[in-house]
Coordinates of N, CA and C and ligand atoms in Angstrom, one line a residue:
X1 N 7.9 12.5 -3.1 CA 8.4 13.0 -1.8 C 7.2 13.3 -0.9
X2 N 7.2 12.7 0.3 CA 6.0 12.9 1.2 C 6.3 14.1 2.1
X3 N 5.2 14.8 2.4 CA 5.3 15.9 3.4 C 5.4 15.2 4.8
X4 N 5.9 16.0 5.8 CA 6.2 15.4 7.1 C 5.0 14.8 7.8
X5 N 3.9 15.5 7.8 CA 2.7 15.0 8.6 C 2.2 13.7 7.9
X6 N 1.4 13.0 8.6 CA 0.8 11.8 8.0 C 1.1 10.6 9.0
X7 N 0.5 9.5 8.7 CA -0.2 9.2 7.5 C -1.7 9.5 7.5
X8 N -2.3 9.5 6.4 CA -3.7 9.6 6.2 C -4.2 8.2 5.9
X9 N -4.9 7.6 6.9 CA -5.3 6.2 6.8 C -6.8 6.1 6.5
X10 N -7.1 5.4 5.4 CA -8.5 5.2 5.1 C -8.8 3.8 5.5
X11 N -9.7 3.7 6.4 CA -10.2 2.4 6.9 C -11.4 2.0 6.1
X12 N -11.3 1.0 5.3 CA -12.5 0.6 4.5 C -13.6 -0.2 5.3
X13 N -13.2 -0.7 6.5 CA -14.1 -1.5 7.4 C -14.7 -2.6 6.5
X14 N -16.0 -2.9 6.8 CA -16.6 -3.9 6.0 C -17.8 -3.3 5.2
X15 N -17.7 -2.1 4.8 CA -18.8 -1.5 4.1 C -19.0 -2.2 2.7
X16 N -20.3 -2.4 2.4 CA -20.6 -3.0 1.1 C -20.2 -2.2 -0.1
X17 N -20.1 -0.8 0.1 CA -19.7 0.1 -1.0 C -18.3 -0.3 -1.5
X18 N -17.5 -1.0 -0.7 CA -16.1 -1.4 -1.1 C -16.0 -2.9 -1.2
X19 N -17.1 -3.6 -1.2 CA -17.0 -5.1 -1.2 C -16.3 -5.6 -2.5
X20 N -15.5 -6.6 -2.4 CA -14.9 -7.3 -3.6 C -14.0 -6.3 -4.3
X21 N -14.2 -6.3 -5.7 CA -13.4 -5.5 -6.5 C -13.4 -4.0 -6.3
X22 N -14.5 -3.5 -5.6 CA -14.7 -2.1 -5.4 C -13.6 -1.6 -4.4
X23 N -13.1 -2.5 -3.6 CA -12.1 -2.1 -2.6 C -10.8 -1.6 -3.4
X24 N -10.6 -2.3 -4.5 CA -9.4 -1.9 -5.3 C -9.7 -0.6 -6.1
X25 N -11.0 -0.4 -6.5 CA -11.3 0.8 -7.2 C -11.1 2.0 -6.3
X26 N -11.5 1.9 -5.1 CA -11.3 3.0 -4.1 C -9.8 3.2 -3.9
X27 N -9.1 2.1 -3.7 CA -7.7 2.2 -3.5 C -6.9 2.9 -4.6
X28 N -7.4 2.6 -5.9 CA -6.8 3.2 -7.0 C -7.0 4.7 -7.0
X29 N -8.1 5.2 -6.5 CA -8.4 6.6 -6.4 C -7.5 7.2 -5.4
X30 N -7.3 6.5 -4.3 CA -6.4 7.0 -3.2 C -5.0 7.1 -3.7
X31 N -4.6 6.1 -4.5 CA -3.3 6.0 -5.1 C -3.0 7.3 -6.0
X32 N -4.1 7.6 -6.7 CA -3.9 8.8 -7.6 C -3.7 10.1 -6.8
X33 N -4.5 10.2 -5.7 CA -4.4 11.4 -4.8 C -3.1 11.4 -4.2
X34 N -2.6 10.3 -3.7 CA -1.3 10.3 -3.1 C -0.2 10.7 -4.0
X35 N -0.3 10.2 -5.3 CA 0.6 10.6 -6.3 C 0.5 12.1 -6.7
X36 N -0.7 12.6 -6.8 CA -0.9 14.0 -7.2 C -0.5 14.9 -6.2
X37 N -0.6 14.6 -4.9 CA -0.3 15.5 -3.8 C 1.0 15.2 -3.1
X38 N 1.5 14.0 -3.2 CA 2.7 13.6 -2.4 C 2.4 13.5 -1.0
X39 N 1.1 13.1 -0.7 CA 0.7 12.8 0.7 C 0.7 11.3 0.9
X40 N 1.2 10.9 2.1 CA 1.2 9.5 2.4 C -0.1 9.0 2.8
X41 N -0.7 8.1 2.0 CA -2.0 7.6 2.2 C -1.9 6.1 2.4
X42 N -2.5 5.6 3.5 CA -2.5 4.1 3.8 C -3.9 3.6 3.7
X43 N -4.1 2.5 3.1 CA -5.5 1.9 3.0 C -5.5 0.7 3.9
X44 N -6.7 0.5 4.6 CA -6.9 -0.7 5.4 C -8.1 -1.4 4.9
X45 N -7.9 -2.4 4.0 CA -9.0 -3.1 3.4 C -9.6 -4.2 4.4
X46 N -10.8 -4.7 4.0 CA -11.3 -5.8 4.8 C -10.3 -7.0 4.9
X47 N -10.2 -7.7 6.0 CA -9.2 -8.7 6.2 C -9.2 -9.7 5.0
X48 N -10.3 -10.1 4.5 CA -10.3 -11.1 3.4 C -9.8 -10.6 2.1
X49 N -9.6 -9.2 2.0 CA -9.1 -8.7 0.7 C -7.6 -8.1 0.9
X50 N -7.1 -8.4 2.1 CA -5.8 -7.7 2.5 C -4.7 -8.1 1.5
X51 N -4.5 -9.4 1.2 CA -3.4 -9.8 0.3 C -3.6 -9.3 -1.1
X52 N -4.8 -9.4 -1.6 CA -5.1 -9.0 -3.0 C -4.9 -7.5 -3.2
X53 N -5.5 -6.7 -2.2 CA -5.3 -5.2 -2.4 C -3.8 -4.9 -2.2
X54 N -3.1 -5.5 -1.2 CA -1.7 -5.2 -1.0 C -0.9 -5.4 -2.3
X55 N -1.2 -6.5 -2.9 CA -0.3 -6.9 -4.1 C -0.7 -6.1 -5.3
X56 N -1.9 -5.4 -5.3 CA -2.4 -4.7 -6.5 C -2.2 -3.2 -6.4
X57 N -1.6 -2.7 -5.3 CA -1.4 -1.2 -5.2 C 0.0 -0.8 -4.8
X58 N 0.3 0.4 -5.2 CA 1.6 0.9 -4.8 C 1.5 1.6 -3.4
X59 N 0.3 1.8 -2.9 CA 0.1 2.4 -1.6 C 0.5 1.4 -0.5
X60 N 0.8 1.9 0.6 CA 1.0 1.0 1.8 C -0.4 0.6 2.3
X61 N -0.4 -0.6 2.8 CA -1.7 -1.2 3.3 C -1.5 -1.7 4.7
X62 N -2.5 -1.6 5.5 CA -2.4 -2.2 6.9 C -3.7 -3.0 7.1
X63 N -3.5 -4.0 8.0 CA -4.7 -4.8 8.3 C -5.6 -4.1 9.3
X64 N -6.8 -4.5 9.4 CA -7.8 -3.8 10.3 C -7.6 -4.4 11.7
X65 N -7.0 -5.6 11.8 CA -6.8 -6.2 13.1 C -5.8 -7.3 12.9
X66 N -5.1 -7.7 14.0 CA -4.2 -8.9 13.9 C -4.2 -9.6 15.3
X67 N -4.1 -10.9 15.2 CA -4.1 -11.7 16.4 C -2.7 -12.2 16.8
X68 N -2.5 -12.5 18.1 CA -1.2 -13.0 18.5 C -1.2 -14.5 18.6
X69 N -2.1 -15.2 17.9 CA -2.1 -16.7 18.0 C -0.9 -17.3 17.4
X70 N -0.7 -18.6 17.7 CA 0.5 -19.3 17.3 C 0.6 -19.5 15.7
X71 N 1.8 -19.6 15.3 CA 2.0 -20.0 13.9 C 1.5 -21.5 13.7
X72 N 0.8 -21.7 12.7 CA 0.4 -23.1 12.4 C -1.0 -23.4 12.8
X73 N -1.2 -24.0 14.0 CA -2.6 -24.4 14.4 C -3.3 -23.3 15.0
X74 N -3.8 -22.4 14.2 CA -4.6 -21.2 14.7 C -5.7 -20.9 13.7
X75 N -6.5 -21.8 13.3 CA -7.5 -21.7 12.3 C -8.4 -20.4 12.5
X76 N -8.5 -19.6 11.4 CA -9.4 -18.5 11.5 C -8.8 -17.2 12.0
X77 N -7.6 -17.3 12.7 CA -7.0 -16.1 13.2 C -6.1 -15.5 12.2
X78 N -5.8 -14.2 12.4 CA -5.0 -13.5 11.4 C -3.7 -13.1 12.1
X79 N -2.6 -13.9 11.8 CA -1.4 -13.7 12.6 C -0.4 -12.7 11.9
X80 N 0.4 -12.1 12.7 CA 1.3 -11.1 12.1 C 2.2 -11.6 10.9
X81 N 2.6 -12.8 11.0 CA 3.5 -13.4 9.9 C 2.7 -13.4 8.6
X82 N 1.4 -13.8 8.7 CA 0.6 -13.9 7.5 C 0.2 -12.5 6.9
X83 N 0.0 -11.5 7.9 CA -0.2 -10.1 7.5 C 1.0 -9.6 6.7
X84 N 2.2 -9.8 7.3 CA 3.4 -9.3 6.6 C 3.5 -10.0 5.2
X85 N 3.4 -11.3 5.2 CA 3.6 -12.0 3.9 C 2.5 -11.7 2.9
X86 N 1.4 -11.2 3.4 CA 0.3 -10.8 2.4 C 0.6 -9.4 1.8
X87 N 1.7 -8.8 2.3 CA 2.1 -7.5 1.7 C 1.8 -6.3 2.5
X88 N 1.2 -6.5 3.7 CA 0.8 -5.3 4.5 C 2.0 -4.8 5.3
X89 N 2.0 -3.5 5.6 CA 3.2 -3.0 6.4 C 2.9 -3.0 7.9
X90 N 1.7 -3.3 8.3 CA 1.3 -3.2 9.7 C -0.1 -3.5 9.9
X91 N -0.6 -3.0 11.1 CA -2.0 -3.3 11.4 C -2.6 -2.3 12.4
X92 N -3.9 -2.1 12.3 CA -4.6 -1.4 13.3 C -4.9 -2.4 14.4
X93 N -4.9 -2.0 15.6 CA -5.2 -3.0 16.7 C -6.2 -2.2 17.7
X94 N -7.1 -3.0 18.3 CA -7.9 -2.5 19.3 C -8.9 -1.4 18.8
X95 N -9.3 -1.5 17.6 CA -10.4 -0.5 17.1 C -11.6 -0.7 18.0
X96 N -12.3 0.3 18.3 CA -13.5 0.1 19.2 C -14.5 -0.8 18.7
X97 N -14.4 -1.1 17.4 CA -15.3 -2.1 16.8 C -14.7 -3.5 16.9
X98 N -13.4 -3.6 17.4 CA -12.7 -4.9 17.6 C -11.8 -4.8 18.7
X99 N -12.3 -4.6 20.0 CA -11.5 -4.3 21.1 C -10.7 -5.5 21.5
X100 N -9.5 -5.2 22.1 CA -8.6 -6.3 22.6 C -8.1 -5.9 24.0
X101 N -7.9 -6.9 24.9 CA -7.4 -6.7 26.2 C -6.0 -6.1 26.2
X102 N -5.7 -5.3 27.2 CA -4.4 -4.6 27.2 C -3.2 -5.6 27.2
X103 N -3.4 -6.7 27.9 CA -2.3 -7.7 27.9 C -2.1 -8.3 26.5
X104 N -3.2 -8.5 25.9 CA -3.1 -9.0 24.5 C -2.5 -8.0 23.5
X105 N -2.8 -6.8 23.7 CA -2.2 -5.7 22.9 C -0.7 -5.8 23.1
X106 N -0.2 -6.0 24.3 CA 1.2 -6.1 24.6 C 1.8 -7.3 23.8
X107 N 1.1 -8.4 23.8 CA 1.6 -9.6 23.1 C 1.7 -9.3 21.6
X108 N 0.6 -8.7 21.1 CA 0.6 -8.5 19.6 C 1.7 -7.5 19.3
X109 N 1.9 -6.5 20.1 CA 3.0 -5.5 19.7 C 4.4 -6.1 19.7
X110 N 4.6 -7.0 20.7 CA 5.9 -7.7 20.8 C 6.2 -8.5 19.5
X111 N 5.1 -9.2 19.1 CA 5.2 -10.0 17.9 C 5.4 -9.1 16.6
X112 N 4.7 -8.0 16.6 CA 4.8 -7.2 15.4 C 6.1 -6.5 15.3
X113 N 6.7 -6.1 16.5 CA 8.0 -5.5 16.5 C 9.0 -6.4 15.9
X114 N 8.9 -7.7 16.3 CA 9.9 -8.7 15.8 C 9.9 -8.8 14.3
X115 N 8.8 -8.4 13.7 CA 8.6 -8.5 12.3 C 8.7 -7.2 11.6
X116 N 9.0 -6.1 12.3 CA 9.1 -4.8 11.8 C 7.8 -4.3 11.2
X117 N 6.7 -4.7 11.8 CA 5.4 -4.2 11.3 C 5.0 -2.9 12.1
X118 N 4.3 -2.0 11.4 CA 3.9 -0.8 11.9 C 2.6 -1.0 12.7
X119 N 2.6 -0.5 14.0 CA 1.4 -0.7 14.8 C 0.6 0.6 15.0
X120 N -0.7 0.5 14.8 CA -1.6 1.7 15.0 C -2.6 1.2 16.0
X121 N -2.4 1.6 17.3 CA -3.4 1.1 18.3 C -4.4 2.1 18.7
X122 N -5.7 1.8 18.6 CA -6.7 2.7 18.8 C -7.0 2.8 20.3
X123 N -7.4 4.0 20.8 CA -7.8 4.3 22.1 C -9.1 5.0 22.1
X124 N -10.1 4.6 22.9 CA -11.4 5.2 22.9 C -11.5 6.5 23.7
X125 N -10.6 6.6 24.7 CA -10.6 7.8 25.5 C -9.2 8.1 26.0
X126 N -9.0 9.2 26.8 CA -7.7 9.6 27.3 C -7.1 8.6 28.2
X127 N -7.9 8.0 29.1 CA -7.4 7.0 30.0 C -6.8 5.9 29.3
X128 N -7.5 5.4 28.3 CA -7.0 4.3 27.5 C -5.7 4.7 26.7
X129 N -5.7 5.9 26.2 CA -4.6 6.4 25.5 C -3.3 6.3 26.3
X130 N -3.5 6.7 27.6 CA -2.3 6.7 28.5 C -1.8 5.3 28.7
X131 N -2.7 4.4 28.9 CA -2.3 3.0 29.2 C -1.6 2.4 27.9
X132 N -2.2 2.7 26.8 CA -1.7 2.1 25.5 C -0.3 2.7 25.2
X133 N -0.2 4.0 25.4 CA 1.1 4.7 25.1 C 2.3 4.1 25.8
X134 N 2.0 3.6 27.0 CA 3.1 3.0 27.8 C 3.7 1.8 27.1
X135 N 2.9 1.2 26.2 CA 3.4 0.0 25.4 C 4.2 0.5 24.2
X136 N 4.2 1.8 24.0 CA 5.0 2.4 22.9 C 4.7 1.8 21.5
X137 N 3.5 1.8 21.1 CA 3.2 1.4 19.7 C 3.8 2.5 18.7
X138 N 3.8 2.3 17.5 CA 4.3 3.4 16.6 C 3.3 4.5 16.6
X139 N 2.0 4.2 16.6 CA 1.0 5.3 16.6 C -0.1 4.9 17.6
X140 N -0.7 5.9 18.3 CA -1.9 5.6 19.0 C -3.0 6.5 18.4
X141 N -4.1 5.9 18.1 CA -5.2 6.6 17.4 C -6.3 6.8 18.3
X142 N -6.5 8.1 18.7 CA -7.6 8.4 19.6 C -8.9 8.6 18.8
X143 N -9.9 7.8 19.2 CA -11.2 7.8 18.4 C -12.4 7.6 19.4
X144 N -13.1 8.7 19.7 CA -14.3 8.5 20.6 C -15.4 7.7 19.9
X145 N -15.8 6.6 20.4 CA -16.7 5.7 19.6 C -18.0 6.3 19.3
X146 N -18.5 7.2 20.1 CA -19.8 7.8 19.9 C -19.8 8.7 18.6
X147 N -18.6 9.1 18.2 CA -18.6 10.0 17.0 C -18.3 9.2 15.7
X148 N -17.9 8.0 15.9 CA -17.5 7.2 14.7 C -18.8 6.9 13.8
X149 N -18.6 7.2 12.5 CA -19.6 7.0 11.5 C -20.6 8.1 11.5
X150 N -20.4 9.2 12.2 CA -21.3 10.3 12.2 C -20.6 11.4 11.4
X151 N -21.4 12.5 11.3 CA -20.8 13.7 10.6 C -20.3 14.7 11.7
X152 N -20.2 14.3 12.9 CA -19.7 15.1 14.0 C -18.3 14.6 14.3
X153 N -17.3 15.5 14.1 CA -15.9 15.0 14.1 C -15.3 15.2 15.5
X154 N -14.3 14.4 15.8 CA -13.5 14.6 17.0 C -12.9 16.0 17.0
X155 N -12.6 16.6 15.8 CA -11.9 17.9 15.7 C -12.8 19.0 16.2
X156 N -14.1 18.9 15.9 CA -15.0 20.0 16.2 C -15.7 19.7 17.5
X157 N -15.9 18.4 17.9 CA -16.7 18.1 19.1 C -15.8 17.9 20.3
X158 N -14.5 17.4 20.1 CA -13.6 17.2 21.2 C -12.2 17.6 20.9
X159 N -12.0 18.9 20.5 CA -10.7 19.3 20.2 C -9.7 19.1 21.3
X160 N -10.2 19.3 22.6 CA -9.3 19.2 23.7 C -8.7 17.8 23.9
X161 N -9.5 16.8 23.5 CA -9.0 15.4 23.6 C -7.8 15.2 22.7
X162 N -7.8 15.9 21.5 CA -6.6 15.8 20.6 C -5.5 16.5 21.3
X163 N -5.7 17.8 21.7 CA -4.5 18.5 22.2 C -4.0 17.9 23.5
X164 N -4.9 17.4 24.4 CA -4.3 16.8 25.6 C -3.6 15.5 25.3
X165 N -4.1 14.7 24.3 CA -3.4 13.5 24.0 C -2.0 13.8 23.4
X166 N -2.0 14.8 22.6 CA -0.7 15.2 22.0 C 0.3 15.7 23.1
X167 N -0.2 16.6 24.0 CA 0.6 17.1 25.0 C 1.1 15.9 25.9
X168 N 0.3 15.0 26.2 CA 0.7 13.8 27.0 C 1.8 13.1 26.4
X169 N 1.7 12.8 25.1 CA 2.7 12.0 24.4 C 4.0 12.8 24.4
X170 N 3.9 14.1 24.2 CA 5.1 15.0 24.1 C 5.8 15.0 25.5
X171 N 5.0 15.2 26.5 CA 5.6 15.4 27.9 C 6.2 14.0 28.4
X172 N 5.6 12.9 27.9 CA 6.2 11.6 28.4 C 7.4 11.2 27.5
X173 N 7.7 12.0 26.6 CA 8.9 11.7 25.7 C 8.8 10.4 25.1
X174 N 7.5 9.9 24.8 CA 7.3 8.6 24.1 C 7.6 8.8 22.6
X175 N 8.0 7.7 22.0 CA 8.3 7.8 20.6 C 6.9 7.6 19.8
X176 N 5.9 7.2 20.5 CA 4.6 7.0 19.9 C 4.0 8.3 19.3
X177 N 3.5 8.3 18.1 CA 2.9 9.5 17.5 C 1.4 9.4 17.5
X178 N 0.8 10.5 17.5 CA -0.7 10.6 17.6 C -1.4 10.6 16.2
X179 N -2.5 9.8 16.2 CA -3.4 9.8 15.1 C -4.8 10.1 15.7
X180 N -5.6 10.7 15.0 CA -7.0 10.8 15.5 C -8.0 10.5 14.4
X181 N -9.2 10.2 14.9 CA -10.3 9.8 13.9 C -11.6 9.9 14.6
X182 N -12.6 9.7 13.9 CA -14.1 9.6 14.3 C -14.8 10.8 13.7
X183 N -15.6 10.6 12.8 CA -16.5 11.6 12.2 C -15.7 12.6 11.3
X184 N -14.5 12.3 10.9 CA -13.7 13.2 10.1 C -14.4 13.2 8.7
X185 N -14.9 14.4 8.3 CA -15.6 14.4 7.0 C -15.4 15.6 6.2
X186 N -14.8 16.7 6.8 CA -14.6 17.9 6.1 C -13.2 18.3 6.2
X187 N -12.7 19.1 5.2 CA -11.3 19.6 5.2 C -10.9 20.2 6.5
X188 N -11.8 21.0 7.1 CA -11.4 21.7 8.4 C -11.2 20.7 9.5
X189 N -11.9 19.5 9.4 CA -11.7 18.5 10.5 C -10.2 18.0 10.5
X190 N -9.7 17.9 9.3 CA -8.3 17.4 9.1 C -7.4 18.6 9.6
X191 N -7.6 19.8 9.1 CA -6.8 20.9 9.4 C -6.7 21.1 10.9
X192 N -7.9 21.1 11.6 CA -7.9 21.3 13.1 C -7.1 20.2 13.8
X193 N -7.3 19.0 13.4 CA -6.6 17.9 14.0 C -5.1 18.0 13.9
X194 N -4.6 18.4 12.7 CA -3.2 18.5 12.5 C -2.7 19.7 13.3
X195 N -3.4 20.8 13.3 CA -3.0 22.0 14.1 C -2.9 21.7 15.5
X196 N -3.7 20.8 16.0 CA -3.7 20.5 17.5 C -2.7 19.4 17.8
X197 N -1.9 19.0 16.9 CA -0.8 18.1 17.2 C -0.9 16.7 16.6
X198 N -2.0 16.4 16.0 CA -2.1 15.0 15.5 C -1.2 14.9 14.2
X199 N -0.5 13.7 14.2 CA 0.4 13.5 13.0 C -0.5 13.0 11.8
X200 N -1.4 12.2 12.2 CA -2.2 11.5 11.1 C -3.7 11.5 11.4
X201 N -4.4 11.0 10.4 CA -5.9 10.9 10.5 C -6.3 9.5 10.1
X202 N -7.4 9.1 10.8 CA -8.1 7.8 10.4 C -9.5 8.2 9.9
X203 N -9.9 7.8 8.7 CA -11.2 8.2 8.3 C -11.8 7.0 7.5
X204 N -13.1 6.9 7.6 CA -13.8 5.7 7.0 C -15.0 6.2 6.2
X205 N -16.1 6.3 6.9 CA -17.4 6.4 6.3 C -17.6 7.6 5.3
X206 N -17.0 8.8 5.7 CA -17.2 9.9 4.8 C -16.6 9.7 3.4
X207 N -15.5 8.8 3.4 CA -14.9 8.5 2.1 C -15.6 7.4 1.4
X208 N -15.7 6.3 2.1 CA -16.3 5.1 1.5 C -17.7 5.3 1.0
X209 N -18.5 6.1 1.7 CA -19.9 6.4 1.3 C -20.0 7.5 0.3
X210 N -18.9 8.2 0.0 CA -19.0 9.3 -1.0 C -19.2 8.7 -2.4
X211 N -19.9 9.5 -3.2 CA -20.0 9.0 -4.6 C -18.9 9.5 -5.5
X212 N -18.0 10.3 -4.9 CA -16.9 10.8 -5.6 C -15.6 10.6 -4.8
X213 N -15.1 9.4 -4.9 CA -14.0 9.0 -4.1 C -12.7 9.9 -4.2
X214 N -12.3 10.1 -5.5 CA -11.1 10.9 -5.7 C -11.3 12.3 -5.1
X215 N -12.4 12.9 -5.4 CA -12.6 14.3 -4.9 C -12.6 14.3 -3.3
X216 N -13.3 13.4 -2.7 CA -13.4 13.3 -1.3 C -12.0 13.1 -0.6
X217 N -11.3 12.1 -1.2 CA -10.0 11.8 -0.6 C -9.1 13.0 -0.8
X218 N -9.2 13.7 -2.0 CA -8.3 14.8 -2.3 C -8.5 15.9 -1.3
X219 N -9.8 16.3 -1.1 CA -10.1 17.5 -0.2 C -9.6 17.3 1.2
X220 N -9.6 16.0 1.6 CA -9.1 15.7 3.0 C -7.6 15.7 3.0
X221 N -7.0 15.0 2.0 CA -5.6 14.8 1.9 C -4.8 16.1 1.7
X222 N -5.4 17.0 0.9 CA -4.7 18.2 0.6 C -4.4 19.0 1.9
X223 N -5.1 18.8 2.9 CA -4.9 19.5 4.2 C -3.5 19.1 4.8
X224 N -2.9 18.0 4.4 CA -1.6 17.6 4.9 C -0.5 18.4 4.3
X225 N -0.8 19.1 3.2 CA 0.2 19.9 2.5 C 0.4 21.2 3.3
X226 N 1.6 21.6 3.5 CA 1.9 22.9 4.1 C 1.4 24.0 3.3
X227 N 0.5 24.9 3.8 CA -0.1 26.0 3.0 C 0.9 27.0 2.5
X228 N 2.1 27.1 3.3 CA 3.1 28.1 2.8 C 3.8 27.6 1.6
Ligands
LIG301 O1 -11.0 3.7 11.9 C1 -11.6 4.9 11.5 C2 -12.9 5.1 12.1 O2 -13.3 4.3 13.1 C3 -13.5 6.4 11.9 O3 -14.7 6.1 11.2 O4 -16.6 6.5 9.8 O5 -16.1 8.0 11.7 O6 -14.6 8.0 9.7 P1 -15.5 7.2 10.6

């Protein structure tokens, strides 16, 4: 049984620490934490490992990016139909490391919706969050690029960005839920973000680069549990 808040998404990016079989080793540790705590954890492996990781874990898996190119003659692109059939439940879109034009995001979302894929669209600032929310993805993930990969988190450096994003989504009565990320590395980063209205968390480097994956994932994931 999962607690209400979530998901806790671990983006493995293309770090060498999780290259090849190591992506599955980390995923297995996340799987144990999810099982031990009852917290919904989603893993986003490198695109080339998406199918393999998806078929090898009980955790939900999302792609790091997806393209709206045509079925068939679209060499090298990663299309929603292939993502779904690889076993993923959805995709991150418009990560600041892989930006996409707004009109393209709209096309991708249309295609994903027709396939029941979960969409997590990243926004690098409040202006972008407002534009993206109008497209009503399942989740919008606010991530200030300058904090990504650092030990300075959105929660401690830009708490207002989380609260104003949450309030905007609430006041617009949009069905889109808020996720936040960038620099999340300590339990209090998760706690603050959830308290400020974020439903979920996106985290990468603090976990991938940790030499104790289970412990690191656990200390962040346990914040999703209601303390009462
Ligand atoms: O997608 C998550 C991400 O960009 C945050 O990265 O390394 O700051 O946790 P990191």
